[in-house]
Amino acid sequence: MQPDTDIRERDELIACCLPFLAEVKDMTAGTEVERWLNEQRGPGSALYDTLAKLIKRGVEDGWAANVEIDGPIYRRSRLLEPSARTHHFSITAVYMDSRGNTQGNPEGSYRGQYHAHPYGEFNMVIPVTPGAALAGPNGWCEAGWTAPPPGSHHYPEAKGGAVIALFFLPAGRIAYHPAPGEDAP
């Protein structure tokens, strides 16, 4: 892919995100918002289907989720820092693939880097492999949204193959640190 094309595609994805961010800017992530997102902006909605198509293309073309965290099976990239334009949300893409991992987790799931959401998270889940899912605060999500509330923390976890998470963080806040009871590396 050409750099100019990558920039145009990234800008197209961001432009599609802006009306959504204006819509959720005063919402607080949690179970009620997660339910609303899945009912109003879930698979089959224009927003979900357009963003899913664009972010899948971005991962395939190498301009999204292109920074390896644990080799090619766990990658992420921040697509945009928080600003007034994004109502102070950041936009990040993560790719996780549970296939062939050696962690030994139940259901062959792959567990990523522990982190906390000081202000919560709006997380769009896009399966790349049919039936792949990402763990959310209300269980496994094969396609749709999760919305971990402010103060939540977890290991991101995927099962059944590859998923992309396109997530929106209020104020761009995410905290990577060791899980309780674990020593810092």
PDB file of C-alpha atoms in Angstrom:
ATOM      1  CA  MET A   1       0.000   0.000   0.000  1.00  0.00           C
ATOM      2  CA  GLN A   2       1.196   3.504  -0.810  1.00  0.00           C
ATOM      3  CA  PRO A   3       1.706   5.959   2.089  1.00  0.00           C
ATOM      4  CA  ASP A   4      -0.751   8.449   0.520  1.00  0.00           C
ATOM      5  CA  THR A   5      -3.407   5.728   0.269  1.00  0.00           C
ATOM      6  CA  ASP A   6      -2.739   4.687   3.879  1.00  0.00           C
ATOM      7  CA  ILE A   7      -3.209   8.283   5.042  1.00  0.00           C
ATOM      8  CA  ARG A   8      -6.428   8.658   3.035  1.00  0.00           C
ATOM      9  CA  GLU A   9      -7.838   5.394   4.425  1.00  0.00           C
ATOM     10  CA  ARG A  10      -6.841   6.343   7.991  1.00  0.00           C
ATOM     11  CA  ASP A  11      -8.449   9.769   7.539  1.00  0.00           C
ATOM     12  CA  GLU A  12     -11.606   8.112   6.173  1.00  0.00           C
ATOM     13  CA  LEU A  13     -11.827   5.891   9.260  1.00  0.00           C
ATOM     14  CA  ILE A  14     -11.279   8.866  11.584  1.00  0.00           C
ATOM     15  CA  ALA A  15     -13.928  10.916   9.739  1.00  0.00           C
ATOM     16  CA  CYS A  16     -16.418   8.059  10.298  1.00  0.00           C
ATOM     17  CA  CYS A  17     -15.544   7.998  14.012  1.00  0.00           C
ATOM     18  CA  LEU A  18     -16.115  11.718  14.641  1.00  0.00           C
ATOM     19  CA  PRO A  19     -19.959  11.728  14.585  1.00  0.00           C
ATOM     20  CA  PHE A  20     -19.947   8.647  16.831  1.00  0.00           C
ATOM     21  CA  LEU A  21     -17.616  10.350  19.320  1.00  0.00           C
ATOM     22  CA  ALA A  22     -19.881  13.420  19.349  1.00  0.00           C
ATOM     23  CA  GLU A  23     -22.773  11.099  20.157  1.00  0.00           C
ATOM     24  CA  VAL A  24     -21.053   9.296  23.077  1.00  0.00           C
ATOM     25  CA  LYS A  25     -18.990  12.180  24.453  1.00  0.00           C
ATOM     26  CA  ASP A  26     -21.190  12.593  27.552  1.00  0.00           C
ATOM     27  CA  MET A  27     -21.823   8.883  28.173  1.00  0.00           C
ATOM     28  CA  THR A  28     -20.037   6.876  30.846  1.00  0.00           C
ATOM     29  CA  ALA A  29     -18.879   3.404  29.834  1.00  0.00           C
ATOM     30  CA  GLY A  30     -20.571   0.527  31.649  1.00  0.00           C
ATOM     31  CA  THR A  31     -23.232  -2.144  31.185  1.00  0.00           C
ATOM     32  CA  GLU A  32     -26.068   0.237  30.209  1.00  0.00           C
ATOM     33  CA  VAL A  33     -23.952   1.981  27.588  1.00  0.00           C
ATOM     34  CA  GLU A  34     -22.673  -1.378  26.317  1.00  0.00           C
ATOM     35  CA  ARG A  35     -26.258  -2.553  25.867  1.00  0.00           C
ATOM     36  CA  TRP A  36     -27.161   0.701  24.068  1.00  0.00           C
ATOM     37  CA  LEU A  37     -24.111   0.461  21.782  1.00  0.00           C
ATOM     38  CA  ASN A  38     -25.004  -3.099  20.778  1.00  0.00           C
ATOM     39  CA  GLU A  39     -28.656  -2.214  20.171  1.00  0.00           C
ATOM     40  CA  GLN A  40     -28.076   1.070  18.335  1.00  0.00           C
ATOM     41  CA  ARG A  41     -24.561   0.832  16.835  1.00  0.00           C
ATOM     42  CA  GLY A  42     -23.930  -2.928  16.693  1.00  0.00           C
ATOM     43  CA  PRO A  43     -23.411  -5.274  13.745  1.00  0.00           C
ATOM     44  CA  GLY A  44     -25.778  -4.425  10.909  1.00  0.00           C
ATOM     45  CA  SER A  45     -25.758  -0.711  11.716  1.00  0.00           C
ATOM     46  CA  ALA A  46     -24.165   1.655   9.215  1.00  0.00           C
ATOM     47  CA  LEU A  47     -21.569   2.787  11.773  1.00  0.00           C
ATOM     48  CA  TYR A  48     -20.461  -0.695  12.816  1.00  0.00           C
ATOM     49  CA  ASP A  49     -20.366  -2.116   9.306  1.00  0.00           C
ATOM     50  CA  THR A  50     -18.446   0.851   7.873  1.00  0.00           C
ATOM     51  CA  LEU A  51     -15.900   1.005  10.696  1.00  0.00           C
ATOM     52  CA  ALA A  52     -15.436  -2.798  10.614  1.00  0.00           C
ATOM     53  CA  LYS A  53     -14.702  -2.695   6.878  1.00  0.00           C
ATOM     54  CA  LEU A  54     -12.271   0.219   7.217  1.00  0.00           C
ATOM     55  CA  ILE A  55     -10.337  -1.125  10.219  1.00  0.00           C
ATOM     56  CA  LYS A  56     -10.067  -4.620   8.701  1.00  0.00           C
ATOM     57  CA  ARG A  57      -8.593  -3.035   5.589  1.00  0.00           C
ATOM     58  CA  GLY A  58      -6.223  -0.968   7.746  1.00  0.00           C
ATOM     59  CA  VAL A  59      -4.945  -4.074   9.543  1.00  0.00           C
ATOM     60  CA  GLU A  60      -4.586  -5.967   6.243  1.00  0.00           C
ATOM     61  CA  ASP A  61      -2.751  -3.032   4.631  1.00  0.00           C
ATOM     62  CA  GLY A  62      -0.465  -2.589   7.653  1.00  0.00           C
ATOM     63  CA  TRP A  63      -1.339   0.919   8.810  1.00  0.00           C
ATOM     64  CA  ALA A  64      -3.487  -0.146  11.809  1.00  0.00           C
ATOM     65  CA  ALA A  65      -2.515  -2.422  14.712  1.00  0.00           C
ATOM     66  CA  ASN A  66       0.981  -2.548  13.255  1.00  0.00           C
ATOM     67  CA  VAL A  67       3.161  -2.333  16.389  1.00  0.00           C
ATOM     68  CA  GLU A  68       4.010  -5.805  17.683  1.00  0.00           C
ATOM     69  CA  ILE A  69       3.485  -6.342  21.414  1.00  0.00           C
ATOM     70  CA  ASP A  70       3.897 -10.144  21.325  1.00  0.00           C
ATOM     71  CA  GLY A  71       4.911 -10.877  17.757  1.00  0.00           C
ATOM     72  CA  PRO A  72       2.350 -10.875  14.964  1.00  0.00           C
ATOM     73  CA  ILE A  73      -0.419 -12.372  17.158  1.00  0.00           C
ATOM     74  CA  TYR A  74      -0.750  -9.282  19.402  1.00  0.00           C
ATOM     75  CA  ARG A  75      -0.342  -5.841  17.864  1.00  0.00           C
ATOM     76  CA  ARG A  76      -1.725  -2.353  18.423  1.00  0.00           C
ATOM     77  CA  SER A  77      -1.390   1.231  17.295  1.00  0.00           C
ATOM     78  CA  ARG A  78      -2.857   4.501  18.385  1.00  0.00           C
ATOM     79  CA  LEU A  79      -4.482   6.002  15.336  1.00  0.00           C
ATOM     80  CA  LEU A  80      -5.240   9.387  16.846  1.00  0.00           C
ATOM     81  CA  GLU A  81      -4.434  11.175  20.076  1.00  0.00           C
ATOM     82  CA  PRO A  82      -7.230  12.878  22.018  1.00  0.00           C
ATOM     83  CA  SER A  83      -8.080  16.401  20.868  1.00  0.00           C
ATOM     84  CA  ALA A  84     -10.992  18.821  20.713  1.00  0.00           C
ATOM     85  CA  ARG A  85     -11.778  17.359  17.269  1.00  0.00           C
ATOM     86  CA  THR A  86     -12.348  13.893  18.826  1.00  0.00           C
ATOM     87  CA  HIS A  87     -14.137  15.244  21.915  1.00  0.00           C
ATOM     88  CA  HIS A  88     -10.960  14.273  23.782  1.00  0.00           C
ATOM     89  CA  PHE A  89     -11.112  10.567  22.922  1.00  0.00           C
ATOM     90  CA  SER A  90      -8.151   8.678  21.512  1.00  0.00           C
ATOM     91  CA  ILE A  91      -8.647   6.045  18.814  1.00  0.00           C
ATOM     92  CA  THR A  92      -6.605   2.826  18.981  1.00  0.00           C
ATOM     93  CA  ALA A  93      -6.641  -0.454  17.059  1.00  0.00           C
ATOM     94  CA  VAL A  94      -5.597  -3.822  18.524  1.00  0.00           C
ATOM     95  CA  TYR A  95      -5.219  -7.154  16.759  1.00  0.00           C
ATOM     96  CA  MET A  96      -5.194 -10.394  18.771  1.00  0.00           C
ATOM     97  CA  ASP A  97      -5.065 -13.958  17.422  1.00  0.00           C
ATOM     98  CA  SER A  98      -5.557 -16.839  19.836  1.00  0.00           C
ATOM     99  CA  ARG A  99      -4.641 -19.558  17.334  1.00  0.00           C
ATOM    100  CA  GLY A 100      -1.522 -21.517  18.160  1.00  0.00           C
ATOM    101  CA  ASN A 101      -0.687 -19.661  21.366  1.00  0.00           C
ATOM    102  CA  THR A 102       1.115 -21.605  24.110  1.00  0.00           C
ATOM    103  CA  GLN A 103      -0.308 -19.847  27.176  1.00  0.00           C
ATOM    104  CA  GLY A 104      -2.494 -22.801  28.189  1.00  0.00           C
ATOM    105  CA  ASN A 105      -5.560 -20.702  29.041  1.00  0.00           C
ATOM    106  CA  PRO A 106      -9.064 -22.228  29.079  1.00  0.00           C
ATOM    107  CA  GLU A 107     -10.639 -22.546  25.605  1.00  0.00           C
ATOM    108  CA  GLY A 108      -7.226 -21.819  24.060  1.00  0.00           C
ATOM    109  CA  SER A 109      -7.673 -18.121  24.709  1.00  0.00           C
ATOM    110  CA  TYR A 110      -4.823 -15.667  24.265  1.00  0.00           C
ATOM    111  CA  ARG A 111      -4.231 -13.173  27.052  1.00  0.00           C
ATOM    112  CA  GLY A 112      -2.672  -9.790  26.279  1.00  0.00           C
ATOM    113  CA  GLN A 113      -1.093  -7.043  28.373  1.00  0.00           C
ATOM    114  CA  TYR A 114      -2.761  -6.199  31.692  1.00  0.00           C
ATOM    115  CA  HIS A 115      -4.130  -2.653  31.852  1.00  0.00           C
ATOM    116  CA  ALA A 116      -6.630  -0.362  33.561  1.00  0.00           C
ATOM    117  CA  HIS A 117      -9.246   2.040  32.201  1.00  0.00           C
ATOM    118  CA  PRO A 118      -9.191   5.093  34.490  1.00  0.00           C
ATOM    119  CA  TYR A 119     -12.107   6.689  32.576  1.00  0.00           C
ATOM    120  CA  GLY A 120     -13.588   3.588  30.955  1.00  0.00           C
ATOM    121  CA  GLU A 121     -13.478   2.429  27.336  1.00  0.00           C
ATOM    122  CA  PHE A 122     -15.793   2.124  24.327  1.00  0.00           C
ATOM    123  CA  ASN A 123     -14.540  -0.958  22.497  1.00  0.00           C
ATOM    124  CA  MET A 124     -15.788  -2.130  19.105  1.00  0.00           C
ATOM    125  CA  VAL A 125     -15.089  -5.840  18.542  1.00  0.00           C
ATOM    126  CA  ILE A 126     -14.611  -7.073  14.979  1.00  0.00           C
ATOM    127  CA  PRO A 127     -13.991 -10.793  14.414  1.00  0.00           C
ATOM    128  CA  VAL A 128     -11.494 -11.571  11.661  1.00  0.00           C
ATOM    129  CA  THR A 129     -11.937 -15.323  12.097  1.00  0.00           C
ATOM    130  CA  PRO A 130     -15.629 -16.364  12.112  1.00  0.00           C
ATOM    131  CA  GLY A 131     -16.619 -17.122  15.714  1.00  0.00           C
ATOM    132  CA  ALA A 132     -13.617 -15.359  17.268  1.00  0.00           C
ATOM    133  CA  ALA A 133     -14.463 -13.377  20.393  1.00  0.00           C
ATOM    134  CA  LEU A 134     -13.010 -10.836  22.806  1.00  0.00           C
ATOM    135  CA  ALA A 135     -13.712 -10.953  26.529  1.00  0.00           C
ATOM    136  CA  GLY A 136     -15.660  -8.005  27.904  1.00  0.00           C
ATOM    137  CA  PRO A 137     -17.032  -7.133  31.328  1.00  0.00           C
ATOM    138  CA  ASN A 138     -20.306  -8.878  30.426  1.00  0.00           C
ATOM    139  CA  GLY A 139     -18.823 -11.998  28.828  1.00  0.00           C
ATOM    140  CA  TRP A 140     -17.443 -12.964  25.430  1.00  0.00           C
ATOM    141  CA  CYS A 141     -18.279 -10.658  22.516  1.00  0.00           C
ATOM    142  CA  GLU A 142     -18.068 -12.144  19.013  1.00  0.00           C
ATOM    143  CA  ALA A 143     -19.055  -8.947  17.220  1.00  0.00           C
ATOM    144  CA  GLY A 144     -20.329  -5.718  18.710  1.00  0.00           C
ATOM    145  CA  TRP A 145     -19.283  -3.610  21.645  1.00  0.00           C
ATOM    146  CA  THR A 146     -17.888  -3.895  25.140  1.00  0.00           C
ATOM    147  CA  ALA A 147     -17.760  -0.920  27.495  1.00  0.00           C
ATOM    148  CA  PRO A 148     -15.544  -1.489  30.550  1.00  0.00           C
ATOM    149  CA  PRO A 149     -16.484   1.125  33.168  1.00  0.00           C
ATOM    150  CA  PRO A 150     -14.173   3.711  34.727  1.00  0.00           C
ATOM    151  CA  GLY A 151     -11.724   2.085  37.126  1.00  0.00           C
ATOM    152  CA  SER A 152     -11.935  -1.343  35.472  1.00  0.00           C
ATOM    153  CA  HIS A 153      -8.825  -3.394  34.795  1.00  0.00           C
ATOM    154  CA  HIS A 154      -8.124  -6.680  33.037  1.00  0.00           C
ATOM    155  CA  TYR A 155      -6.027  -8.768  30.712  1.00  0.00           C
ATOM    156  CA  PRO A 156      -7.515  -8.425  27.233  1.00  0.00           C
ATOM    157  CA  GLU A 157      -8.404 -11.909  26.079  1.00  0.00           C
ATOM    158  CA  ALA A 158      -9.348 -13.392  22.697  1.00  0.00           C
ATOM    159  CA  LYS A 159     -10.530 -16.881  21.769  1.00  0.00           C
ATOM    160  CA  GLY A 160     -11.545 -18.712  18.617  1.00  0.00           C
ATOM    161  CA  GLY A 161      -9.065 -16.975  16.314  1.00  0.00           C
ATOM    162  CA  ALA A 162      -8.324 -13.392  15.354  1.00  0.00           C
ATOM    163  CA  VAL A 163     -10.206 -10.266  16.437  1.00  0.00           C
ATOM    164  CA  ILE A 164      -9.680  -6.557  16.009  1.00  0.00           C
ATOM    165  CA  ALA A 165     -10.630  -4.153  18.767  1.00  0.00           C
ATOM    166  CA  LEU A 166     -11.167  -0.545  17.731  1.00  0.00           C
ATOM    167  CA  PHE A 167     -11.307   1.318  20.986  1.00  0.00           C
ATOM    168  CA  PHE A 168     -12.046   4.822  22.092  1.00  0.00           C
ATOM    169  CA  LEU A 169     -10.598   6.070  25.375  1.00  0.00           C
ATOM    170  CA  PRO A 170     -11.908   9.181  27.141  1.00  0.00           C
ATOM    171  CA  ALA A 171      -8.932  11.560  27.452  1.00  0.00           C
ATOM    172  CA  GLY A 172      -6.804   8.798  25.919  1.00  0.00           C
ATOM    173  CA  ARG A 173      -6.378   7.334  29.388  1.00  0.00           C
ATOM    174  CA  ILE A 174      -5.129   3.767  29.709  1.00  0.00           C
ATOM    175  CA  ALA A 175      -2.706   2.512  32.336  1.00  0.00           C
ATOM    176  CA  TYR A 176      -0.304  -0.350  31.654  1.00  0.00           C
ATOM    177  CA  HIS A 177       1.144  -1.757  34.849  1.00  0.00           C
ATOM    178  CA  PRO A 178       1.593  -5.151  36.476  1.00  0.00           C
ATOM    179  CA  ALA A 179      -1.533  -6.951  37.651  1.00  0.00           C
ATOM    180  CA  PRO A 180      -2.107  -6.952  41.402  1.00  0.00           C
ATOM    181  CA  GLY A 181       0.238  -9.478  42.971  1.00  0.00           C
ATOM    182  CA  GLU A 182       2.660  -9.459  40.035  1.00  0.00           C
ATOM    183  CA  ASP A 183       6.089  -7.861  40.059  1.00  0.00           C
ATOM    184  CA  ALA A 184       7.063  -5.236  37.521  1.00  0.00           C
ATOM    185  CA  PRO A 185       9.263  -6.634  34.717  1.00  0.00           C
TER     186      PRO A 185
END
